[in-house]
PDB file of C-alpha atoms in Angstrom:
ATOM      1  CA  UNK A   1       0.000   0.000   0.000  1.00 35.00           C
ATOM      2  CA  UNK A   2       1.535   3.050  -0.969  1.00 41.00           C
ATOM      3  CA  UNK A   3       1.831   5.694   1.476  1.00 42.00           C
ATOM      4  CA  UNK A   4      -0.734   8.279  -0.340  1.00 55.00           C
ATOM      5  CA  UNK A   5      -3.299   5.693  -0.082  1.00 67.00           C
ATOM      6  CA  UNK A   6      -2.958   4.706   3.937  1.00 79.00           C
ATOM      7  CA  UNK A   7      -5.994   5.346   5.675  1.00 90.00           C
ATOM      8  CA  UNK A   8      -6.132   9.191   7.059  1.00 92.00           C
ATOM      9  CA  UNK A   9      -5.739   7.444  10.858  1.00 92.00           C
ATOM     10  CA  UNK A  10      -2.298   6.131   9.967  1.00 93.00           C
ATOM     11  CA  UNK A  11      -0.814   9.268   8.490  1.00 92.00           C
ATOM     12  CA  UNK A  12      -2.017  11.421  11.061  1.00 94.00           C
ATOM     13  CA  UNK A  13      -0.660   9.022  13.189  1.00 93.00           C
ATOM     14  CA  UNK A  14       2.399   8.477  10.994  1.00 93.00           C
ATOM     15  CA  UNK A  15       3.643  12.685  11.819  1.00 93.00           C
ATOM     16  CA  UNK A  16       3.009  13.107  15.267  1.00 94.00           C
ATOM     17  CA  UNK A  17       5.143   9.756  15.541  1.00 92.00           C
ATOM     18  CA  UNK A  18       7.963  11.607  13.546  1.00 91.00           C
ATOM     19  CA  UNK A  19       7.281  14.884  15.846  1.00 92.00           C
ATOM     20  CA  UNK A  20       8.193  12.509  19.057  1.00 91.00           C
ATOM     21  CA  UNK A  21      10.943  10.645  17.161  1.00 87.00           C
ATOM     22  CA  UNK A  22      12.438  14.200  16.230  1.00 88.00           C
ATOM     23  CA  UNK A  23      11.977  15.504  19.195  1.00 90.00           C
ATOM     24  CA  UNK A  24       9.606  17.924  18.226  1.00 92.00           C
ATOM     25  CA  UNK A  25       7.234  16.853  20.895  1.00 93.00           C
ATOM     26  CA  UNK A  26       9.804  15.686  24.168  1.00 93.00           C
ATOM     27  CA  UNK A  27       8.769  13.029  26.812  1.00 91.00           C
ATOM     28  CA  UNK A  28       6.308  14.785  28.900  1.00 91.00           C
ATOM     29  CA  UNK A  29       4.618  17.130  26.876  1.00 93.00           C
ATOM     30  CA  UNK A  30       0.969  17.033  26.065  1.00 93.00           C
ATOM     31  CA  UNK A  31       0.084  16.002  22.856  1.00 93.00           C
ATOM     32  CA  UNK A  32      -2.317  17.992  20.491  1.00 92.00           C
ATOM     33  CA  UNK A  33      -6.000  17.950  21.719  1.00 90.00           C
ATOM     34  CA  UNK A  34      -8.457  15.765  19.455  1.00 88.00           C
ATOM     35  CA  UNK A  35      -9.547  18.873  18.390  1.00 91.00           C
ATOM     36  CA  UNK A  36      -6.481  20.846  17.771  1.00 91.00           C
ATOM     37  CA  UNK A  37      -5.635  17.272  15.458  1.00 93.00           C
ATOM     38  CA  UNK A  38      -9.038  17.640  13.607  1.00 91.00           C
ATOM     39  CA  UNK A  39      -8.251  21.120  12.805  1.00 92.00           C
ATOM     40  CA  UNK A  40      -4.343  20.638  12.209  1.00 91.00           C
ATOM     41  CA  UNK A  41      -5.159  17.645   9.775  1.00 93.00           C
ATOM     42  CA  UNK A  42      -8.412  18.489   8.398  1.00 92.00           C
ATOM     43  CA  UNK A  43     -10.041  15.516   9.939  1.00 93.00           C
ATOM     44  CA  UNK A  44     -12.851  13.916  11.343  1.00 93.00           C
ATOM     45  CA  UNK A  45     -12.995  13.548  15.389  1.00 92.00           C
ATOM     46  CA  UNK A  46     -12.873   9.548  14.472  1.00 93.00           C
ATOM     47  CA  UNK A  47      -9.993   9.656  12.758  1.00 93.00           C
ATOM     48  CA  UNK A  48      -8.140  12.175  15.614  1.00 93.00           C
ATOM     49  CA  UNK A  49      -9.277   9.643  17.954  1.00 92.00           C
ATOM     50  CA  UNK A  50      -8.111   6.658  15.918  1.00 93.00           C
ATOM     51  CA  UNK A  51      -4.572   8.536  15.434  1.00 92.00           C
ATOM     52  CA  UNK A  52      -4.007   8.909  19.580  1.00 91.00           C
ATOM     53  CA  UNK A  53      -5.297   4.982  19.668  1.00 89.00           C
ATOM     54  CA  UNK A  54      -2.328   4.030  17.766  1.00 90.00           C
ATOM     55  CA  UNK A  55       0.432   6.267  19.424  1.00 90.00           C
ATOM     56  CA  UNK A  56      -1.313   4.745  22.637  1.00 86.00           C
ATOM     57  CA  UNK A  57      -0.710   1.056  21.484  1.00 81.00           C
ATOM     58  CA  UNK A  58       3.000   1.518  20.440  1.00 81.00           C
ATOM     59  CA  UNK A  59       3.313   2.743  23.815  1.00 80.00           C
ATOM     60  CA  UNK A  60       4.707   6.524  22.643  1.00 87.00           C
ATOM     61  CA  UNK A  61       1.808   8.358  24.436  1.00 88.00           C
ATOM     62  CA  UNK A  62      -0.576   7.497  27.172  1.00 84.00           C
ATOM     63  CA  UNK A  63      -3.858   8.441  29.268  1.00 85.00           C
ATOM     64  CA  UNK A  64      -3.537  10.857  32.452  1.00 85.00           C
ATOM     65  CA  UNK A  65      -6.706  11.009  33.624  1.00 80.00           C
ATOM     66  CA  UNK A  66      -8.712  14.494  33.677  1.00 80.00           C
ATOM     67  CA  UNK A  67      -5.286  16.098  32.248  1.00 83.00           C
ATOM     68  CA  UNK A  68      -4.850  14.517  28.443  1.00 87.00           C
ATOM     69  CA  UNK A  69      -2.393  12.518  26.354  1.00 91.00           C
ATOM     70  CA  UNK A  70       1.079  12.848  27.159  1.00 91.00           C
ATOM     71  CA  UNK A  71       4.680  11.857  25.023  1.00 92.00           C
ATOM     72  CA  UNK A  72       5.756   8.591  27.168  1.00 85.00           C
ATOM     73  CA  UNK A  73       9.858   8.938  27.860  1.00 83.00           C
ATOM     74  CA  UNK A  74      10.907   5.765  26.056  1.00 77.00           C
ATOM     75  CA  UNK A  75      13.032   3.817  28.229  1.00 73.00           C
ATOM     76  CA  UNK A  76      16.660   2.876  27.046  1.00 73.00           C
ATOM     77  CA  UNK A  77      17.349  -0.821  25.232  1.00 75.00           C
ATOM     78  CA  UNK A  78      19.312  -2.994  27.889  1.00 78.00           C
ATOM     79  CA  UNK A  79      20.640  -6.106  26.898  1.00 77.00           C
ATOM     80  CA  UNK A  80      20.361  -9.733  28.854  1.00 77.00           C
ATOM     81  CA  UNK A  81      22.921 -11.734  28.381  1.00 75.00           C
ATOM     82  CA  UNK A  82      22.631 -14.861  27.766  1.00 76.00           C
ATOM     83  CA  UNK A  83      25.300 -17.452  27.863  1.00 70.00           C
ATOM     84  CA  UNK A  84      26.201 -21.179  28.321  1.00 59.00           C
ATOM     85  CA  UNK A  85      25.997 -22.983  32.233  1.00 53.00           C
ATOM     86  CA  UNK A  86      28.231 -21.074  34.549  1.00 51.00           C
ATOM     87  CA  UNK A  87      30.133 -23.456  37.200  1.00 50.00           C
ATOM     88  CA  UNK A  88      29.433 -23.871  40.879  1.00 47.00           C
ATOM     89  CA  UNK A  89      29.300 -20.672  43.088  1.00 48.00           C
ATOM     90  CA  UNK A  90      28.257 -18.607  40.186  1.00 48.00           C
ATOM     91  CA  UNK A  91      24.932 -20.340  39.082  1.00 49.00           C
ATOM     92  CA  UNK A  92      22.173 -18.367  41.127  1.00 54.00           C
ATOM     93  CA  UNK A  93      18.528 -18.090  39.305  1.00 53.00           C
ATOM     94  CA  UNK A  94      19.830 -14.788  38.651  1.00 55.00           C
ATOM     95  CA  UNK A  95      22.836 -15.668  37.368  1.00 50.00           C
ATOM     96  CA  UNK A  96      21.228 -18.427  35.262  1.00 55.00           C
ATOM     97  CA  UNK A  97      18.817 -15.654  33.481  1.00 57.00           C
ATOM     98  CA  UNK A  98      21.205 -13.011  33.519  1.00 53.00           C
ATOM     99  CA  UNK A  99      24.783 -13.806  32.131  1.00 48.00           C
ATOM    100  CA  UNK A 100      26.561 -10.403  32.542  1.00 51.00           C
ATOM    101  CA  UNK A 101      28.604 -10.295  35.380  1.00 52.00           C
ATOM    102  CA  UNK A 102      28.566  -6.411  35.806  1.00 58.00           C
ATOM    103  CA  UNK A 103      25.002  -6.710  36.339  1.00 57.00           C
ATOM    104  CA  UNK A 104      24.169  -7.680  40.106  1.00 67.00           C
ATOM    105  CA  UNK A 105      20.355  -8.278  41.055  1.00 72.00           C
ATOM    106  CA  UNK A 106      18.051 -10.445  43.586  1.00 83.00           C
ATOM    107  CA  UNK A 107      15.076 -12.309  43.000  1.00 85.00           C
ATOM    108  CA  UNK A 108      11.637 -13.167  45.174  1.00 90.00           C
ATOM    109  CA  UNK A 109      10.038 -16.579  44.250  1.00 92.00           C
ATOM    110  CA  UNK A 110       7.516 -18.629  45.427  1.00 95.00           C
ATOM    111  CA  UNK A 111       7.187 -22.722  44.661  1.00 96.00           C
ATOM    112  CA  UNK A 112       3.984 -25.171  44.462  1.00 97.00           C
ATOM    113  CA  UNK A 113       2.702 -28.567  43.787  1.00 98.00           C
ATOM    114  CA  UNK A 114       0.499 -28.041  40.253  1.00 97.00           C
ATOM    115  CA  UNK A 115      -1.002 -30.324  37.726  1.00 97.00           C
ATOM    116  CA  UNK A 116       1.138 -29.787  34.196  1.00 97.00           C
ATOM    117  CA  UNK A 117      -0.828 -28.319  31.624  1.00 96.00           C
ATOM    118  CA  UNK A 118      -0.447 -29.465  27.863  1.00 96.00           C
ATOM    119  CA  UNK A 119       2.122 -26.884  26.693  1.00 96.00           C
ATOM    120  CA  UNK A 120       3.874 -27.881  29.428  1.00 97.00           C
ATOM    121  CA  UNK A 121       3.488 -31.458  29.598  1.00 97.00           C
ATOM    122  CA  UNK A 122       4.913 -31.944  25.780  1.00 97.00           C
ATOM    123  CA  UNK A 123       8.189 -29.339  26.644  1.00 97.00           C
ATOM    124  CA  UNK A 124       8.495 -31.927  29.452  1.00 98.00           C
ATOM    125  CA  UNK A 125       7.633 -35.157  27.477  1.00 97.00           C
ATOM    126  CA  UNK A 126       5.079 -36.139  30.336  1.00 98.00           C
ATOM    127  CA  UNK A 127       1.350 -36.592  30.217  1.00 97.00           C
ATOM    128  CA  UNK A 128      -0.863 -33.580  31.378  1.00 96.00           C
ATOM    129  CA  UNK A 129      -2.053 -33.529  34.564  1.00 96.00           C
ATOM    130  CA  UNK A 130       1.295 -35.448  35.981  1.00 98.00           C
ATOM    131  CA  UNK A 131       2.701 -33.181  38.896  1.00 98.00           C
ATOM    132  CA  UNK A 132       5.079 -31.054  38.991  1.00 98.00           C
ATOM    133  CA  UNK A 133       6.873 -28.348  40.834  1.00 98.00           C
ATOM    134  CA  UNK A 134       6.318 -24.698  39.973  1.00 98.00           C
ATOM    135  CA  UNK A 135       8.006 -21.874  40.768  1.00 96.00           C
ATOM    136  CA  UNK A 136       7.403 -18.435  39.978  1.00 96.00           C
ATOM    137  CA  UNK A 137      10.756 -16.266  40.214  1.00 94.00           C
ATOM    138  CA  UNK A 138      10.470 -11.641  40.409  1.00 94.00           C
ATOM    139  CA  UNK A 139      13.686 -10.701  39.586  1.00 90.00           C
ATOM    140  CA  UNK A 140      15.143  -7.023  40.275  1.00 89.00           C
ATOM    141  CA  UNK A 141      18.288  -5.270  39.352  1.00 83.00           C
ATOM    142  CA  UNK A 142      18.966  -2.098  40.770  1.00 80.00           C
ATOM    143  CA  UNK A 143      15.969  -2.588  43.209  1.00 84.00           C
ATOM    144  CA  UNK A 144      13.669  -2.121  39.415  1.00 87.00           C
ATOM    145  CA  UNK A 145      11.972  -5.058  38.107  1.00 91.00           C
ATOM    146  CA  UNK A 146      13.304  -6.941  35.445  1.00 89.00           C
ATOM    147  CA  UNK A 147      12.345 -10.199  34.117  1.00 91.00           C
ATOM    148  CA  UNK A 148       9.625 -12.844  35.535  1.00 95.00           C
ATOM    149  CA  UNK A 149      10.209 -16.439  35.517  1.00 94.00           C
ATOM    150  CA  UNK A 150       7.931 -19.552  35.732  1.00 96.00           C
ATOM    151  CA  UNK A 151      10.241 -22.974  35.891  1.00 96.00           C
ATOM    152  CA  UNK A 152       8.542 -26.562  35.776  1.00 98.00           C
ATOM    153  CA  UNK A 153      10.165 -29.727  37.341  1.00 98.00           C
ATOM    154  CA  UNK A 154       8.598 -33.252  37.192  1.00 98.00           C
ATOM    155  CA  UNK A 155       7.878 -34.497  40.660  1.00 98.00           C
ATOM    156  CA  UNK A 156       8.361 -37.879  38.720  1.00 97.00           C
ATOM    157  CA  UNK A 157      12.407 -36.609  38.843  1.00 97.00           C
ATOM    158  CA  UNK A 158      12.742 -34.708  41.626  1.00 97.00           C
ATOM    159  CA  UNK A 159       9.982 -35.609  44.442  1.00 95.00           C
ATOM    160  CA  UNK A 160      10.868 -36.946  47.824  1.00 93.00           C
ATOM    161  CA  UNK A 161      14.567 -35.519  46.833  1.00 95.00           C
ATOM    162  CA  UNK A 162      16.540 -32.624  48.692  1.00 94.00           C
ATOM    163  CA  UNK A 163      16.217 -30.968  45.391  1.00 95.00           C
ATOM    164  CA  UNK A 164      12.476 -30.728  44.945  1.00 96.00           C
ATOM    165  CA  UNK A 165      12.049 -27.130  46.332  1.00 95.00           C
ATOM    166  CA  UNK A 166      14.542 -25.099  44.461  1.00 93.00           C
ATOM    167  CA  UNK A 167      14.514 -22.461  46.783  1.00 91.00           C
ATOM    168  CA  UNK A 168      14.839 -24.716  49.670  1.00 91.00           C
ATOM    169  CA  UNK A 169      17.150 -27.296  51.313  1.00 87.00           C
ATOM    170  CA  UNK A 170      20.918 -27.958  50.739  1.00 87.00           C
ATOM    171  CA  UNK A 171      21.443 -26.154  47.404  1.00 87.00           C
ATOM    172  CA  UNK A 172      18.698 -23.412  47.702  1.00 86.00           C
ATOM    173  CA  UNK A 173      19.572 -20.778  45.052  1.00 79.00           C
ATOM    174  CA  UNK A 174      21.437 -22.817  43.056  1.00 82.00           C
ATOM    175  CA  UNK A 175      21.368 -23.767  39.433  1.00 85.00           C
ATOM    176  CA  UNK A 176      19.558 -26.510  37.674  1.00 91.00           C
ATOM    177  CA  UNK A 177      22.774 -28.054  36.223  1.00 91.00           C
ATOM    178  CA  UNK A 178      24.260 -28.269  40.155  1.00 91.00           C
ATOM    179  CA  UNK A 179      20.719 -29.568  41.802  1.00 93.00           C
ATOM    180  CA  UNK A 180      20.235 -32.086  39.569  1.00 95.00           C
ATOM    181  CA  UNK A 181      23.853 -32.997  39.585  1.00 95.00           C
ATOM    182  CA  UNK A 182      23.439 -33.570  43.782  1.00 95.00           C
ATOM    183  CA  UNK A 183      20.382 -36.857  42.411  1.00 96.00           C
ATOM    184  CA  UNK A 184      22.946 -38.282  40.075  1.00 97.00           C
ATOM    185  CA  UNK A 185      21.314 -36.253  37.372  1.00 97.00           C
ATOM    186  CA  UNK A 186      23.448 -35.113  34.757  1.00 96.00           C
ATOM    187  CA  UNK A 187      22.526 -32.198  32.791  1.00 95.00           C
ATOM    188  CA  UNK A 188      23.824 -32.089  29.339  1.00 93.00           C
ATOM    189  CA  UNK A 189      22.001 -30.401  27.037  1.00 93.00           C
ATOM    190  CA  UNK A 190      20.329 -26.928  27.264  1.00 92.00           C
ATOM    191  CA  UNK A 191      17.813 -25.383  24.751  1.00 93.00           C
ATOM    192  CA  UNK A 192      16.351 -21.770  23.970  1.00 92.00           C
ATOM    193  CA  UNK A 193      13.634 -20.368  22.085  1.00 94.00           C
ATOM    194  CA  UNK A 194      12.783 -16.622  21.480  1.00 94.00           C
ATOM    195  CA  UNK A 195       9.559 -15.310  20.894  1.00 95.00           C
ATOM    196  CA  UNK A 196       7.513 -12.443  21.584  1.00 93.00           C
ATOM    197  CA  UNK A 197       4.041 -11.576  22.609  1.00 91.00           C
ATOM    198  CA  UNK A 198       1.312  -9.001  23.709  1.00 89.00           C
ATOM    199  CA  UNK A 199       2.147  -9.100  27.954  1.00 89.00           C
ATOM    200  CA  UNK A 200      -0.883 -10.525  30.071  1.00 90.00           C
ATOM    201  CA  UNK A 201      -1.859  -7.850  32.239  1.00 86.00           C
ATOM    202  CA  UNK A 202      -0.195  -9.247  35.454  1.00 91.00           C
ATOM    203  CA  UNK A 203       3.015  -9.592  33.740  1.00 92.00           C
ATOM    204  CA  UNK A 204       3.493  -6.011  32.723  1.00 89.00           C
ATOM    205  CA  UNK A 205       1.828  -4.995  35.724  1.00 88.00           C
ATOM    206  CA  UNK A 206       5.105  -6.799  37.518  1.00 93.00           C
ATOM    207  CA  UNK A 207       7.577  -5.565  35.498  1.00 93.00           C
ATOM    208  CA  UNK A 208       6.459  -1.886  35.604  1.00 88.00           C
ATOM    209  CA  UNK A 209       4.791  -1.780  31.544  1.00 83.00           C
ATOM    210  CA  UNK A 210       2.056  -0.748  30.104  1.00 76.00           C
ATOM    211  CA  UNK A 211      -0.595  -3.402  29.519  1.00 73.00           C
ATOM    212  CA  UNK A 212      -0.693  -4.817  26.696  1.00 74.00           C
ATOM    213  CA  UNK A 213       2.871  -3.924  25.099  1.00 80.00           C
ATOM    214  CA  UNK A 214       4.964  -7.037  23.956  1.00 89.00           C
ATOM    215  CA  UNK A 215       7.263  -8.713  26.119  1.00 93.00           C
ATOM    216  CA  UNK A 216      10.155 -11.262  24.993  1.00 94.00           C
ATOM    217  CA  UNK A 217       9.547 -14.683  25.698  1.00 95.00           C
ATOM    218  CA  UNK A 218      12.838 -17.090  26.217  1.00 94.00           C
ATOM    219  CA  UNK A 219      11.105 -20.530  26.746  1.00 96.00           C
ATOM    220  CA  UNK A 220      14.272 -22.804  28.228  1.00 94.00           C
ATOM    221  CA  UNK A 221      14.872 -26.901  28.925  1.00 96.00           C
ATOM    222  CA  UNK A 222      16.990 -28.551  30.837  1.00 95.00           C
ATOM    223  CA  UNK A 223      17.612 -31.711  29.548  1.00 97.00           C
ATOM    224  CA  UNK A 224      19.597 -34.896  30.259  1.00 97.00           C
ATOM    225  CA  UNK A 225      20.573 -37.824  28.365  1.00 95.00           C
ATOM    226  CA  UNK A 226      17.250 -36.626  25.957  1.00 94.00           C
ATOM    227  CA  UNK A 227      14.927 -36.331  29.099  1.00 97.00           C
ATOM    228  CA  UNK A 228      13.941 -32.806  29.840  1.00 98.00           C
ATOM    229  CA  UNK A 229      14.553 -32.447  34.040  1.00 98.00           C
ATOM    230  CA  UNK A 230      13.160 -28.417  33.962  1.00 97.00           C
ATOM    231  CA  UNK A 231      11.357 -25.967  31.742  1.00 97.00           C
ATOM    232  CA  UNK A 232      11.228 -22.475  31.968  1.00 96.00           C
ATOM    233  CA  UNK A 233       9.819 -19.580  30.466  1.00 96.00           C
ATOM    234  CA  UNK A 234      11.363 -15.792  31.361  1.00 94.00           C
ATOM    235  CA  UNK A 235       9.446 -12.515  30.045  1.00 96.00           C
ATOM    236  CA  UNK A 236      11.227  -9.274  29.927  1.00 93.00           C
ATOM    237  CA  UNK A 237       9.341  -5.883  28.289  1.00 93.00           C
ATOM    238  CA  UNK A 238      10.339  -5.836  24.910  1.00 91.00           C
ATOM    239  CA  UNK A 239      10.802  -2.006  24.939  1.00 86.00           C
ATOM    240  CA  UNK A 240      13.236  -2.034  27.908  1.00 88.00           C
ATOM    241  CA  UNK A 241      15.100  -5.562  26.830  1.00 87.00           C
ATOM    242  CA  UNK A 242      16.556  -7.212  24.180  1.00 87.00           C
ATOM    243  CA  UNK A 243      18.258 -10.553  24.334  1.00 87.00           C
ATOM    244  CA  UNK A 244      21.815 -10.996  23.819  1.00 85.00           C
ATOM    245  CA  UNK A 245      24.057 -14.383  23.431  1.00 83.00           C
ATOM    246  CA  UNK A 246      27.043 -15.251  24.193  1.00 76.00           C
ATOM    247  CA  UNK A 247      27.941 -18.449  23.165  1.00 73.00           C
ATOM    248  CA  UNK A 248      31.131 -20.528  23.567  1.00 72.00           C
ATOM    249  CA  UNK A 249      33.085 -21.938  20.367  1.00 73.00           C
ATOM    250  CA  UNK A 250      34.070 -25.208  21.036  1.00 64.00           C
TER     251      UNK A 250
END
């Protein structure tokens, strides 16, 4: 579709995106009224409104109530690093989401007994409904919010062990890789998958967003000897994060 032939929404849209991009209208200022839009553009009062909509859903303006429509200060790109298993000592949850050393945080988490659901249940190659362990990991750097986590262990593997709360017992804290090691499990094969997707309400809530904006999505397994031992998914704003690998040449 050629630009001349966009619907009048998206171009009016389309310049008061380039006026924030160019600085023309800085973080904090209050956007045109719907009626200073109509008049500017020679438009409808649908078609105002239908412009602020989509500045709203790309998250470059948003809502104060009883005030107006305000330029949102875009946050800066950070990257999370993500590299291969780090040895004993080092491999905290935080560590084990976050790979860059320079970058020190602490995490809140909370574990339970749950029935696996199908997504789950096929990432762990059991049958849905078999138990498993959840737990659900808040995880801060620089006191802020950063990424969420929700990891899944079958109680098939790890029930009735010293491992089976990962935040309790012996080797609270620790890594996958070294719990599993402590049950004669050996860990020996780790995948990742990137994705991204509008953020439930809850999650952005967490993590300080807007609702609805997209988050990242790394969906990680643990596996060993072909039999997945954990799966995890983390979600980090898309807007504030960006995923970054390391990886080892061997």
């Amino acid at each position: 579709m050629a630009f001349g032939d966009q619907p009048a929404y998206l171009r009016v849209a389309g310049d008061l995106r380039q006026k924030i991009v160019a600085g023309e209208l800085p973080p904090h200022t209050r956007l045109p009224s719907q009626a200073r839009i109509r008049e500017q553009y020679g438009v409808s009062d649908t078609v105002a409104l239908e412009a602020r909509k989509v500045l709203m859903a790309e998250g470059l303006v948003e809502g104060r109530s009883g005030s107006g429509t305000y330029v949102r200060e875009q946050p800066v790109s950070r990257p999370v690093v993500r590299t291969g298993y780090r040895g004993a000592g080092e491999s905290t949850p935080f560590r084990q989401e976050q790979g860059d050393d320079r970058v020190k945080g602490t995490w809140e988490s909370r574990s339970e007994q749950v029935a696996a659901e199908p997504r789950i249940a096929r990432r762990l190659r059991i049958g849905p409904g078999d138990r498993v362990m959840r737990t659900d990991y808040l995880f801060r750097s620089g006191g802020e919010p950063c990424m969420l986590s929700a990891s899944w262990e079958p109680l098939a593997i790890t029930g009735r062990t010293p491992v089976m709360l990962p935040e309790e017992g012996p080797l609270a804290g620790r890594g996958v890789v070294e719990r599993m090691a402590a049950i004669d499990i050996v860990v020996d094969n780790v995948t990742e998958e990137v994705s991204a997707r509008p953020g439930l309400a809850g999650e952005t809530l967490a993590l300080g967003g807007v609702p609805g904006h997209c988050v990242v999505v790394v969906s990680r397994t643990y596996c060993a000897g072909g039999c997945p031992v954990e799966t995890a998914d983390v979600v980090m704003l898309a807007e504030r994060y960006r995923v970054a690998y390391h990886l080892p040449v061997k």
